[in-house]
Structure formats: structure tokens, C-alpha cells
Amino acid sequence: MRDLLEDHAIPPPLLLGSDHDGRGWDRHATDRCAIWRRIAAKVLLLATATRLCHCPVVIDPSLSEAVKAVASLQGAFRLRSGQISWTYFDKYRFEADPALLRRVAAEMILLLPEGSEVLAGLELGGVPIAIAMSLETGLPAAFVRKKAKDYGTCQAVEGGDVAGKRVVLVEDVITTGGAVADAARLVEEAGAQVIAVVCAIWRGDGPPAIAATPGLPVFAAMQKGDLLD
């Protein structure tokens, strides 16, 4: 990303009285908009090429270290299996930190496929990330429950109507993807087309993929190797 910025001399902020063209236009502001459009186009090409070769695109190389510093805990923790671990990765620590959540969302936005129309966050961890990505991109968000509620609207997919929309599922951490496969089914039952999954961390083995949905591409901002000491 730094190379992209250095390739373009971005004009300095406007000095009043010196750079208007007489019609109220700020010449530097116009130049900056054109330059940022060119940078955005280069980033989009980089992200597209990255997805095709299944390599992570990273504009924030210190992100994994920042996530690890916040979310890796030391102590005695009982795991779901009943075993005791002396280390524990608490994913909600980075999702509750506004500055860090913004950085994670920025990486994940680069992974969105062209034509994405709705960002659907999975209950619970995918919801704050989907909201952060929505705020940055302007794309609407939806929220996928683990199952439809039995009161009110009785819906599994909350938010706006997703019928006929191209939806990207947003998750925080994926290991096998069972919950993601269930969410994909619920979103498709709501009439949407699920076109991809984007997650903050892929914790499974090998390249990101979900066995239950083999045709659904999965893109990850970070992988478990990025978070190991």
C-alpha cells in the first residue's frame, strides 16, 4: 500500500485564496480525488489477483501482531472439550476494540467479491465485523441467527430483505465451517444468493474451504499461522 501512495504525489491541503479556479472549485481537492480513484483501482486489481491465487492480501502487516497481543490470554482455561489449556484466544477482545475492529474490517473489505450487495454477519462474532464493514463500504448489513426465532417476524435472517440479493457471509473465526454452512442454507432459504464467505481468521488446516459447501469461496484476512508465537 505504501508503494501505491508513493507512486502518486498527492497534493497538499488547500491554502485558502491560492488554489481556487474562480468557480469555487478546489484544484487540489479535484486532483486528490482523481489520484485516490487510481489508487483504489490498483488496490481492486491487487485484491482480485490475490483471490485468484488464494494468497492473502495484506495492507496492514502489523495487524496479526496487534490481534494476537489483545486476544491471546495466559492462564488456566477449561475448553469446550473439558480439557484445560494454559493459553486461550479470546476473539471477542479484538472485536470489542474499535480501532482494532476497524483495521480488521479494512482488510476484509479488500476480499469482497465484485458485485457484493449485502454483508451478512453470523451470530454472534460476525455481527460487529459486518457492521464495521458496512459503515466503511456503504453496503447494507444483515444478521444471521443460528435458527429462526419463534416470535415476532420468526426470521432467521434479520435486517433488510435479502431476497434476490448477492450476499457475502461475514464471520470472525472459522475452523471447519459447520456454522457457516448452516448460515448459507438459511440465507438461501430467504431468497438470496450466497456468493462468498469472508472471515477475519481461518483456523482450519490447509487453504480456506468449507467441506459442506465445496463451491463456495472462502477468503480470510488472517490464518492461524499468522497468530502463532
GROMACS .gro file of N, CA and C in nm, residues 52-130:
model
  237
   52LEU      N    1  -0.765  -1.487  -0.685
   52LEU     CA    2  -0.747  -1.591  -0.786
   52LEU      C    3  -0.634  -1.686  -0.751
   53CYS      N    4  -0.531  -1.636  -0.681
   53CYS     CA    5  -0.418  -1.723  -0.646
   53CYS      C    6  -0.427  -1.771  -0.500
   54HIS      N    7  -0.539  -1.738  -0.431
   54HIS     CA    8  -0.563  -1.783  -0.294
   54HIS      C    9  -0.453  -1.736  -0.198
   55CYS      N   10  -0.397  -1.618  -0.222
   55CYS     CA   11  -0.296  -1.562  -0.133
   55CYS      C   12  -0.359  -1.445  -0.057
   56PRO      N   13  -0.328  -1.429   0.072
   56PRO     CA   14  -0.387  -1.318   0.146
   56PRO      C   15  -0.329  -1.185   0.101
   57VAL      N   16  -0.416  -1.085   0.081
   57VAL     CA   17  -0.369  -0.950   0.051
   57VAL      C   18  -0.363  -0.876   0.184
   58VAL      N   19  -0.250  -0.816   0.213
   58VAL     CA   20  -0.231  -0.751   0.342
   58VAL      C   21  -0.188  -0.606   0.320
   59ILE      N   22  -0.268  -0.513   0.366
   59ILE     CA   23  -0.227  -0.373   0.361
   59ILE      C   24  -0.182  -0.326   0.498
   60ASP      N   25  -0.203  -0.409   0.600
   60ASP     CA   26  -0.169  -0.374   0.737
   60ASP      C   27  -0.087  -0.488   0.796
   61PRO      N   28   0.045  -0.493   0.766
   61PRO     CA   29   0.126  -0.609   0.804
   61PRO      C   30   0.138  -0.630   0.954
   62SER      N   31   0.110  -0.530   1.036
   62SER     CA   32   0.119  -0.546   1.181
   62SER      C   33  -0.013  -0.589   1.244
   63LEU      N   34  -0.115  -0.613   1.162
   63LEU     CA   35  -0.247  -0.644   1.215
   63LEU      C   36  -0.248  -0.772   1.297
   64SER      N   37  -0.188  -0.878   1.246
   64SER     CA   38  -0.192  -1.006   1.318
   64SER      C   39  -0.124  -0.994   1.454
   65GLU      N   40  -0.015  -0.919   1.462
   65GLU     CA   41   0.053  -0.899   1.590
   65GLU      C   42  -0.037  -0.821   1.686
   66ALA      N   43  -0.109  -0.722   1.633
   66ALA     CA   44  -0.197  -0.643   1.718
   66ALA      C   45  -0.313  -0.727   1.770
   67VAL      N   46  -0.368  -0.812   1.685
   67VAL     CA   47  -0.477  -0.902   1.725
   67VAL      C   48  -0.427  -1.000   1.830
   68LYS      N   49  -0.311  -1.057   1.805
   68LYS     CA   50  -0.254  -1.155   1.899
   68LYS      C   51  -0.227  -1.091   2.035
   69ALA      N   52  -0.177  -0.969   2.035
   69ALA     CA   53  -0.146  -0.902   2.161
   69ALA      C   54  -0.271  -0.879   2.246
   70VAL      N   55  -0.383  -0.855   2.181
   70VAL     CA   56  -0.507  -0.826   2.253
   70VAL      C   57  -0.582  -0.954   2.291
   71ALA      N   58  -0.583  -1.053   2.202
   71ALA     CA   59  -0.673  -1.167   2.218
   71ALA      C   60  -0.608  -1.293   2.274
   72SER      N   61  -0.476  -1.301   2.278
   72SER     CA   62  -0.409  -1.421   2.331
   72SER      C   63  -0.391  -1.406   2.481
   73LEU      N   64  -0.458  -1.491   2.557
   73LEU     CA   65  -0.457  -1.482   2.702
   73LEU      C   66  -0.378  -1.597   2.764
   74GLN      N   67  -0.320  -1.572   2.878
   74GLN     CA   68  -0.244  -1.673   2.951
   74GLN      C   69  -0.316  -1.704   3.082
   75GLY      N   70  -0.321  -1.832   3.119
   75GLY     CA   71  -0.388  -1.872   3.242
   75GLY      C   72  -0.442  -2.013   3.229
   76ALA      N   73  -0.530  -2.052   3.319
   76ALA     CA   74  -0.592  -2.185   3.314
   76ALA      C   75  -0.734  -2.170   3.259
   77PHE      N   76  -0.758  -2.229   3.143
   77PHE     CA   77  -0.887  -2.216   3.076
   77PHE      C   78  -0.944  -2.354   3.045
   78ARG      N   79  -1.069  -2.377   3.085
   78ARG     CA   80  -1.134  -2.502   3.051
   78ARG      C   81  -1.196  -2.490   2.913
   79LEU      N   82  -1.160  -2.579   2.824
   79LEU     CA   83  -1.210  -2.577   2.688
   79LEU      C   84  -1.344  -2.649   2.680
   80ARG      N   85  -1.412  -2.635   2.566
   80ARG     CA   86  -1.541  -2.700   2.546
   80ARG      C   87  -1.529  -2.851   2.563
   81SER      N   88  -1.413  -2.906   2.526
   81SER     CA   89  -1.390  -3.050   2.538
   81SER      C   90  -1.374  -3.095   2.683
   82GLY      N   91  -1.356  -3.000   2.774
   82GLY     CA   92  -1.333  -3.032   2.914
   82GLY      C   93  -1.185  -3.028   2.951
   83GLN      N   94  -1.099  -3.023   2.852
   83GLN     CA   95  -0.956  -3.016   2.879
   83GLN      C   96  -0.916  -2.877   2.928
   84ILE      N   97  -0.802  -2.870   2.997
   84ILE     CA   98  -0.750  -2.743   3.046
   84ILE      C   99  -0.637  -2.697   2.955
   85SER      N  100  -0.647  -2.571   2.913
   85SER     CA  101  -0.541  -2.511   2.831
   85SER      C  102  -0.481  -2.394   2.907
   86TRP      N  103  -0.351  -2.374   2.889
   86TRP     CA  104  -0.283  -2.263   2.957
   86TRP      C  105  -0.277  -2.138   2.870
   87THR      N  106  -0.328  -2.148   2.751
   87THR     CA  107  -0.343  -2.031   2.664
   87THR      C  108  -0.483  -2.033   2.605
   88TYR      N  109  -0.534  -1.916   2.572
   88TYR     CA  110  -0.669  -1.909   2.517
   88TYR      C  111  -0.678  -1.788   2.425
   89PHE      N  112  -0.739  -1.808   2.307
   89PHE     CA  113  -0.758  -1.698   2.213
   89PHE      C  114  -0.901  -1.648   2.227
   90ASP      N  115  -0.916  -1.529   2.281
   90ASP     CA  116  -1.049  -1.470   2.303
   90ASP      C  117  -1.078  -1.373   2.189
   91LYS      N  118  -1.152  -1.424   2.089
   91LYS     CA  119  -1.177  -1.345   1.968
   91LYS      C  120  -1.256  -1.217   1.996
   92TYR      N  121  -1.335  -1.218   2.103
   92TYR     CA  122  -1.417  -1.100   2.130
   92TYR      C  123  -1.333  -0.982   2.177
   93ARG      N  124  -1.209  -1.006   2.216
   93ARG     CA  125  -1.124  -0.896   2.260
   93ARG      C  126  -1.092  -0.801   2.143
   94PHE      N  127  -1.063  -0.857   2.024
   94PHE     CA  128  -1.030  -0.767   1.913
   94PHE      C  129  -1.158  -0.709   1.851
   95GLU      N  130  -1.269  -0.779   1.865
   95GLU     CA  131  -1.394  -0.727   1.808
   95GLU      C  132  -1.451  -0.614   1.894
   96ALA      N  133  -1.414  -0.609   2.021
   96ALA     CA  134  -1.464  -0.505   2.111
   96ALA      C  135  -1.376  -0.381   2.113
   97ASP      N  136  -1.263  -0.385   2.045
   97ASP     CA  137  -1.170  -0.272   2.039
   97ASP      C  138  -1.199  -0.193   1.911
   98PRO      N  139  -1.254  -0.073   1.919
   98PRO     CA  140  -1.297   0.000   1.799
   98PRO      C  141  -1.186   0.019   1.696
   99ALA      N  142  -1.068   0.059   1.741
   99ALA     CA  143  -0.959   0.084   1.646
   99ALA      C  144  -0.913  -0.046   1.579
  100LEU      N  145  -0.904  -0.152   1.656
  100LEU     CA  146  -0.860  -0.280   1.601
  100LEU      C  147  -0.967  -0.341   1.511
  101LEU      N  148  -1.093  -0.328   1.551
  101LEU     CA  149  -1.203  -0.377   1.468
  101LEU      C  150  -1.203  -0.307   1.333
  102ARG      N  151  -1.176  -0.177   1.333
  102ARG     CA  152  -1.171  -0.102   1.207
  102ARG      C  153  -1.059  -0.154   1.117
  103ARG      N  154  -0.946  -0.187   1.175
  103ARG     CA  155  -0.834  -0.238   1.095
  103ARG      C  156  -0.866  -0.376   1.038
  104VAL      N  157  -0.929  -0.462   1.118
  104VAL     CA  158  -0.968  -0.594   1.069
  104VAL      C  159  -1.069  -0.579   0.954
  105ALA      N  160  -1.167  -0.492   0.973
  105ALA     CA  161  -1.268  -0.472   0.870
  105ALA      C  162  -1.207  -0.421   0.740
  106ALA      N  163  -1.107  -0.333   0.752
  106ALA     CA  164  -1.042  -0.279   0.632
  106ALA      C  165  -0.975  -0.389   0.551
  107GLU      N  166  -0.912  -0.485   0.618
  107GLU     CA  167  -0.850  -0.598   0.547
  107GLU      C  168  -0.957  -0.684   0.481
  108MET      N  169  -1.067  -0.706   0.550
  108MET     CA  170  -1.171  -0.794   0.497
  108MET      C  171  -1.245  -0.731   0.380
  109ILE      N  172  -1.256  -0.599   0.380
  109ILE     CA  173  -1.323  -0.530   0.268
  109ILE      C  174  -1.251  -0.558   0.136
  110LEU      N  175  -1.119  -0.567   0.141
  110LEU     CA  176  -1.042  -0.595   0.020
  110LEU      C  177  -1.075  -0.732  -0.040
  111LEU      N  178  -1.131  -0.820   0.040
  111LEU     CA  179  -1.159  -0.956  -0.004
  111LEU      C  180  -1.299  -0.972  -0.060
  112LEU      N  181  -1.380  -0.868  -0.055
  112LEU     CA  182  -1.518  -0.879  -0.104
  112LEU      C  183  -1.520  -0.899  -0.256
  113PRO      N  184  -1.596  -0.996  -0.304
  113PRO     CA  185  -1.606  -1.016  -0.448
  113PRO      C  186  -1.680  -0.901  -0.515
  114GLU      N  187  -1.651  -0.880  -0.640
  114GLU     CA  188  -1.722  -0.779  -0.718
  114GLU      C  189  -1.870  -0.817  -0.724
  115GLY      N  190  -1.955  -0.719  -0.710
  115GLY     CA  191  -2.098  -0.744  -0.716
  115GLY      C  192  -2.162  -0.776  -0.583
  116SER      N  193  -2.085  -0.768  -0.474
  116SER     CA  194  -2.142  -0.791  -0.341
  116SER      C  195  -2.250  -0.687  -0.311
  117GLU      N  196  -2.364  -0.732  -0.260
  117GLU     CA  197  -2.475  -0.640  -0.234
  117GLU      C  198  -2.515  -0.632  -0.087
  118VAL      N  199  -2.492  -0.739  -0.012
  118VAL     CA  200  -2.529  -0.740   0.130
  118VAL      C  201  -2.420  -0.813   0.208
  119LEU      N  202  -2.387  -0.759   0.327
  119LEU     CA  203  -2.290  -0.822   0.417
  119LEU      C  204  -2.368  -0.885   0.531
  120ALA      N  205  -2.368  -1.018   0.538
  120ALA     CA  206  -2.447  -1.090   0.636
  120ALA      C  207  -2.358  -1.145   0.747
  121GLY      N  208  -2.365  -1.083   0.865
  121GLY     CA  209  -2.284  -1.126   0.978
  121GLY      C  210  -2.350  -1.240   1.052
  122LEU      N  211  -2.270  -1.343   1.086
  122LEU     CA  212  -2.321  -1.458   1.158
  122LEU      C  213  -2.324  -1.429   1.308
  123GLU      N  214  -2.432  -1.472   1.372
  123GLU     CA  215  -2.443  -1.462   1.517
  123GLU      C  216  -2.333  -1.545   1.584
  124LEU      N  217  -2.259  -1.496   1.671
  124LEU     CA  218  -2.255  -1.363   1.730
  124LEU      C  219  -2.135  -1.283   1.676
  125GLY      N  220  -2.024  -1.354   1.655
  125GLY     CA  221  -1.899  -1.284   1.626
  125GLY      C  222  -1.894  -1.213   1.492
  126GLY      N  223  -1.973  -1.259   1.395
  126GLY     CA  224  -1.970  -1.195   1.265
  126GLY      C  225  -2.047  -1.065   1.258
  127VAL      N  226  -2.133  -1.041   1.359
  127VAL     CA  227  -2.219  -0.923   1.354
  127VAL      C  228  -2.141  -0.792   1.366
  128PRO      N  229  -2.055  -0.773   1.468
  128PRO     CA  230  -1.983  -0.645   1.476
  128PRO      C  231  -1.891  -0.622   1.356
  129ILE      N  232  -1.834  -0.729   1.300
  129ILE     CA  233  -1.746  -0.711   1.185
  129ILE      C  234  -1.828  -0.669   1.063
  130ALA      N  235  -1.944  -0.731   1.044
  130ALA     CA  236  -2.030  -0.694   0.931
  130ALA      C  237  -2.073  -0.548   0.941
   0.00000   0.00000   0.00000
